[in-house]
Coordinates of N, CA, C and O in Angstrom, one line a residue:
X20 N -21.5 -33.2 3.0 CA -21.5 -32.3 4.2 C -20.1 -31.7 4.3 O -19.0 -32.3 4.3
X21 N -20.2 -30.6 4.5 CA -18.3 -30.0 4.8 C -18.5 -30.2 6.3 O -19.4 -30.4 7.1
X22 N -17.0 -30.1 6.5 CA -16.0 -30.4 8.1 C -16.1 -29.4 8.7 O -15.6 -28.3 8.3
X23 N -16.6 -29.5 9.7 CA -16.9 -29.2 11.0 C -15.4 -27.7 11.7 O -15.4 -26.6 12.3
X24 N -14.5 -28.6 11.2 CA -13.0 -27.6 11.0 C -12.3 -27.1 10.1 O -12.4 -27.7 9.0
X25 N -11.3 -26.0 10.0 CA -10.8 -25.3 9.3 C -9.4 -26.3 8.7 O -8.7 -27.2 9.2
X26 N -9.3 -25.8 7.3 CA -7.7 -26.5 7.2 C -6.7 -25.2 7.8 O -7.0 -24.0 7.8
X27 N -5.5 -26.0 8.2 CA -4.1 -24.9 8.6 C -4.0 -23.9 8.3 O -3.7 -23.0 9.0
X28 N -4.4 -24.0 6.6 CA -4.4 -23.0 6.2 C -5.1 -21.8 5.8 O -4.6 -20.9 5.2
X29 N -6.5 -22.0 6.2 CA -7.9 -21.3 6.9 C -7.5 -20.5 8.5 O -7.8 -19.4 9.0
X30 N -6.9 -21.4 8.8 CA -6.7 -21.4 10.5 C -5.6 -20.0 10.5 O -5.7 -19.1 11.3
X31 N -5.0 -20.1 9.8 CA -3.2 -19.2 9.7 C -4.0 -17.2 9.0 O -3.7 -16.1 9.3
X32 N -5.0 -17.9 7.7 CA -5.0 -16.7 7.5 C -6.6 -16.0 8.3 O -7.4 -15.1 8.0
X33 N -6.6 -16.9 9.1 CA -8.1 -16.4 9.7 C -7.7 -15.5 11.1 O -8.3 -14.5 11.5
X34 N -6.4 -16.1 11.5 CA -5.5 -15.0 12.2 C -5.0 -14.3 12.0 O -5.1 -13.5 12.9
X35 N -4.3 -13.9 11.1 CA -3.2 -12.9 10.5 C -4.8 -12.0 10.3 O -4.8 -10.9 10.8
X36 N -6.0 -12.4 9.6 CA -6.6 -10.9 9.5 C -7.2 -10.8 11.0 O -6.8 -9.7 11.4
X37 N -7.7 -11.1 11.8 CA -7.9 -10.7 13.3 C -6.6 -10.3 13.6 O -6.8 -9.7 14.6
X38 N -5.4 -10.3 13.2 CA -4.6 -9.8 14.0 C -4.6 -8.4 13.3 O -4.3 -7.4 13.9
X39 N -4.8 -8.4 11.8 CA -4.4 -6.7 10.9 C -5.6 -5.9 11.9 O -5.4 -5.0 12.7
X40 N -6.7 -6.6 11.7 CA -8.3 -6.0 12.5 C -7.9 -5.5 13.8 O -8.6 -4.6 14.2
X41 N -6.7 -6.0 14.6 CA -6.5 -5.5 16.0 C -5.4 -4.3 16.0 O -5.1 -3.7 17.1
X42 N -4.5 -3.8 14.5 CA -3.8 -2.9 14.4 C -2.5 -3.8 14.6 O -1.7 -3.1 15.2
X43 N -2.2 -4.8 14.5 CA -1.1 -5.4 14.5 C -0.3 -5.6 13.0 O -1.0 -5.1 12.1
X44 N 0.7 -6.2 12.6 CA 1.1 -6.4 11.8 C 1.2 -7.9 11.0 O 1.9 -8.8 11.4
X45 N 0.5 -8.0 9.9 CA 0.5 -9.4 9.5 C 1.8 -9.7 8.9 O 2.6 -8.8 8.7
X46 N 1.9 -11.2 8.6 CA 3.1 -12.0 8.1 C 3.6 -11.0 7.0 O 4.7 -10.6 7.2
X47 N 3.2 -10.6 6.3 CA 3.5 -9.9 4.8 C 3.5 -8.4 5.1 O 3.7 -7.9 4.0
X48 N 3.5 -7.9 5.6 CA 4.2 -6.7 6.4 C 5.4 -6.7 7.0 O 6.3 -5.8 7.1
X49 N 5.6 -8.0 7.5 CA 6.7 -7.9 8.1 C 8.4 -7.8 7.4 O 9.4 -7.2 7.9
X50 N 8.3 -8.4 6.2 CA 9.1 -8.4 5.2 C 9.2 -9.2 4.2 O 10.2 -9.6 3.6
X51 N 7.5 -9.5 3.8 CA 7.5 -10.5 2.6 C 8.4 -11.0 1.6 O 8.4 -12.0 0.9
X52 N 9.4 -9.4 1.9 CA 10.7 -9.7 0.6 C 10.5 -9.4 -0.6 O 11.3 -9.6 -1.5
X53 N 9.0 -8.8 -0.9 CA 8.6 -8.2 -2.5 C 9.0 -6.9 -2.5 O 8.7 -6.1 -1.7
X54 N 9.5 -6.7 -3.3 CA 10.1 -5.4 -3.9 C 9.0 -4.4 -4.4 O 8.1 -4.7 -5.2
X55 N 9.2 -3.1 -3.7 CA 8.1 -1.8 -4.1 C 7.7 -1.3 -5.7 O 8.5 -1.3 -6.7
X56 N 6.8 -1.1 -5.8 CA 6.7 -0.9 -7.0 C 7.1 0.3 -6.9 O 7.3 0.8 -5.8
X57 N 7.5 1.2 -8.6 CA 8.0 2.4 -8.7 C 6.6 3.2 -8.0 O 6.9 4.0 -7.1
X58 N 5.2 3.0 -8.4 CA 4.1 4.3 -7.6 C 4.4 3.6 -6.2 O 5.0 4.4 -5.5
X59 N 4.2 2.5 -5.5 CA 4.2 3.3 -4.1 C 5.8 3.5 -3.2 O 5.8 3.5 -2.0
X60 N 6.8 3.6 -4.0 CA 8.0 4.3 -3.5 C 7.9 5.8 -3.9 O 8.5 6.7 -3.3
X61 N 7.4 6.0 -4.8 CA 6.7 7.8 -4.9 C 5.3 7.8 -4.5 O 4.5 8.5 -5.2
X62 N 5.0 7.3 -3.8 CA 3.6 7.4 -3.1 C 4.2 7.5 -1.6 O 3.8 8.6 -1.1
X63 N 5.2 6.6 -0.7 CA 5.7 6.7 0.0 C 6.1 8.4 0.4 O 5.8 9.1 1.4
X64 N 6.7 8.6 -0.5 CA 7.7 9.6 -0.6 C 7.4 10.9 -0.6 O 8.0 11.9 -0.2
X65 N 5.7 10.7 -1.5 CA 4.9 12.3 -1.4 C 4.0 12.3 -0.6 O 3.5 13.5 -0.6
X66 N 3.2 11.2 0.4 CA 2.1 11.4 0.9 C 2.2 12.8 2.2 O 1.2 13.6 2.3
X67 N 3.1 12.8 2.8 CA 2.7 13.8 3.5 C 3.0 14.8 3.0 O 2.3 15.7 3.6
X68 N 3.8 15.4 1.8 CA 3.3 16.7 0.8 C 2.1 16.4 0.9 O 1.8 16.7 2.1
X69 N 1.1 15.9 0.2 CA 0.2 15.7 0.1 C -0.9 15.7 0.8 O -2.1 15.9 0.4
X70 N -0.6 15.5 1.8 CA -1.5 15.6 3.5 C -1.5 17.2 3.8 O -2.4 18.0 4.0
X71 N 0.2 17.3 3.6 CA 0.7 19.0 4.2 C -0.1 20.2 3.5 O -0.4 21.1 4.2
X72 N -0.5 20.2 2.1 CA -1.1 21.4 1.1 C -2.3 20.7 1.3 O -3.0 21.6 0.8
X73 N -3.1 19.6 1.6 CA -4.2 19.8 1.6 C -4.8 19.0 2.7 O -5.1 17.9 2.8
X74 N -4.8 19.9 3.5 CA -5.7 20.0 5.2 C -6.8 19.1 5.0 O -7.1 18.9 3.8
X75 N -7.5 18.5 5.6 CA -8.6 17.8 5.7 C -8.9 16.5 4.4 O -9.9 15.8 4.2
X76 N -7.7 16.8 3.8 CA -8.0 15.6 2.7 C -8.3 14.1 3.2 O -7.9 13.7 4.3
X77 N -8.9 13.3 2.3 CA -9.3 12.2 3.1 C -8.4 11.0 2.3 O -7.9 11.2 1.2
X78 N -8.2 10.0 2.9 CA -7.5 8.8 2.7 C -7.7 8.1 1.1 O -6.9 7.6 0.3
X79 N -8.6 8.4 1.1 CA -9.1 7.9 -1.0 C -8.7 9.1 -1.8 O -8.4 9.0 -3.0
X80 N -8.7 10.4 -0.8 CA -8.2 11.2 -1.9 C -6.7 11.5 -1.9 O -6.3 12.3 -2.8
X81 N -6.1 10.9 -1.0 CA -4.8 11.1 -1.0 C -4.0 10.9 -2.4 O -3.3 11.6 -3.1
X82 N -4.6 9.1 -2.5 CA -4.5 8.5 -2.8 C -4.9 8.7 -4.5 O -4.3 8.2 -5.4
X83 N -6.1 9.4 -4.7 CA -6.1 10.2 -6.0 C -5.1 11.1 -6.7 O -4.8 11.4 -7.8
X84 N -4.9 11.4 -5.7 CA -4.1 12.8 -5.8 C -2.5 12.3 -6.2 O -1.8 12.7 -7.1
X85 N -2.2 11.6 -5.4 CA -0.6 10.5 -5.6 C -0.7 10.2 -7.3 O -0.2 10.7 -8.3
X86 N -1.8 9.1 -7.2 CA -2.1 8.6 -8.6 C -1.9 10.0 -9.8 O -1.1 9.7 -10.7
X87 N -2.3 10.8 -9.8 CA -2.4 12.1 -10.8 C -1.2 12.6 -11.0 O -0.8 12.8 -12.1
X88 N -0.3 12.9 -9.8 CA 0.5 12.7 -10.0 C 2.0 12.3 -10.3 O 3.0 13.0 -10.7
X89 N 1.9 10.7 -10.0 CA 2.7 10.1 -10.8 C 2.1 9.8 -12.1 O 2.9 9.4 -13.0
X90 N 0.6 10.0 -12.5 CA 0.4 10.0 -14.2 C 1.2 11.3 -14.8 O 1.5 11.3 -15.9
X91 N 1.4 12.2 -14.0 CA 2.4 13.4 -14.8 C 3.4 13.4 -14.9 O 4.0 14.3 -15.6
X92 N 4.0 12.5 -14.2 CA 5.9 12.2 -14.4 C 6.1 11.5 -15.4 O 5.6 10.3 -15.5
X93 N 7.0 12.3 -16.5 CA 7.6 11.8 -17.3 C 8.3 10.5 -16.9 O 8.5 10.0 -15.8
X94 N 8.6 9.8 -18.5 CA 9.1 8.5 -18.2 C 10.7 8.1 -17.6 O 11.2 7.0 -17.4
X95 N 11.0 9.1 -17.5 CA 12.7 9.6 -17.0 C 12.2 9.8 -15.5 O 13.0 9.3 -14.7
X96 N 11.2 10.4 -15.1 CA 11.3 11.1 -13.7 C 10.7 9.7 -13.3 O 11.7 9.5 -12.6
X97 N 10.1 8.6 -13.2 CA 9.3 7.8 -13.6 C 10.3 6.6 -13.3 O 10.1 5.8 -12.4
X98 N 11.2 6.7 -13.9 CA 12.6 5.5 -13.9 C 13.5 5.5 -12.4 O 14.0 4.6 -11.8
X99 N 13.5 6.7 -12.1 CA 13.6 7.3 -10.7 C 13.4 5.9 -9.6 O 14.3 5.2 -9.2
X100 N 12.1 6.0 -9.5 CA 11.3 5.2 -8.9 C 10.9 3.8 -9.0 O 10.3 3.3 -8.1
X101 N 11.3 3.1 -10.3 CA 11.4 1.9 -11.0 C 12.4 1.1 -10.5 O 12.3 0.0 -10.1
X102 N 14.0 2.2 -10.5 CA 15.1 1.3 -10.2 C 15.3 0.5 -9.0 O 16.3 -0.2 -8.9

């Protein structure tokens, strides 16, 4: 038969997502301390170009669109973003 209750740590991450779900910020938002990857510090960096030249674009395709092009940045422009 399983327990009736949660472990701590059921309990911890059963809040942190009710709290993302309420527009708050979870533990790992706050400053996990992991370092950006080189795409989303140029994902960061171009999304609202990317918003700006294309009106009504939607959130997945932003997000395509980022991806494409940082596949076109050479490996120099590329390092940019790595360091």
């Amino acid at each position: 038969q399983q327990a009736a209750h949660s472990t701590p740590q059921h309990e911890h991450q059963s809040e942190a997502m009710a709290k993302a779900a309420k527009g708050g910020k979870t533990e790992a938002k706050k400053g996990s301390g992991k370092k950006l990857s080189g795409f989303m510090k140029f994902s960061k960096e171009n999304r609202e170009k990317v918003k700006e030249e294309n009106p009504g674009i939607t959130f997945g395709q932003i997000g395509k669109k980022l991806g494409e092009m940082w596949r076109a940045l050479d490996d120099q422009e590329k390092a940019k973003y790595n360091a």
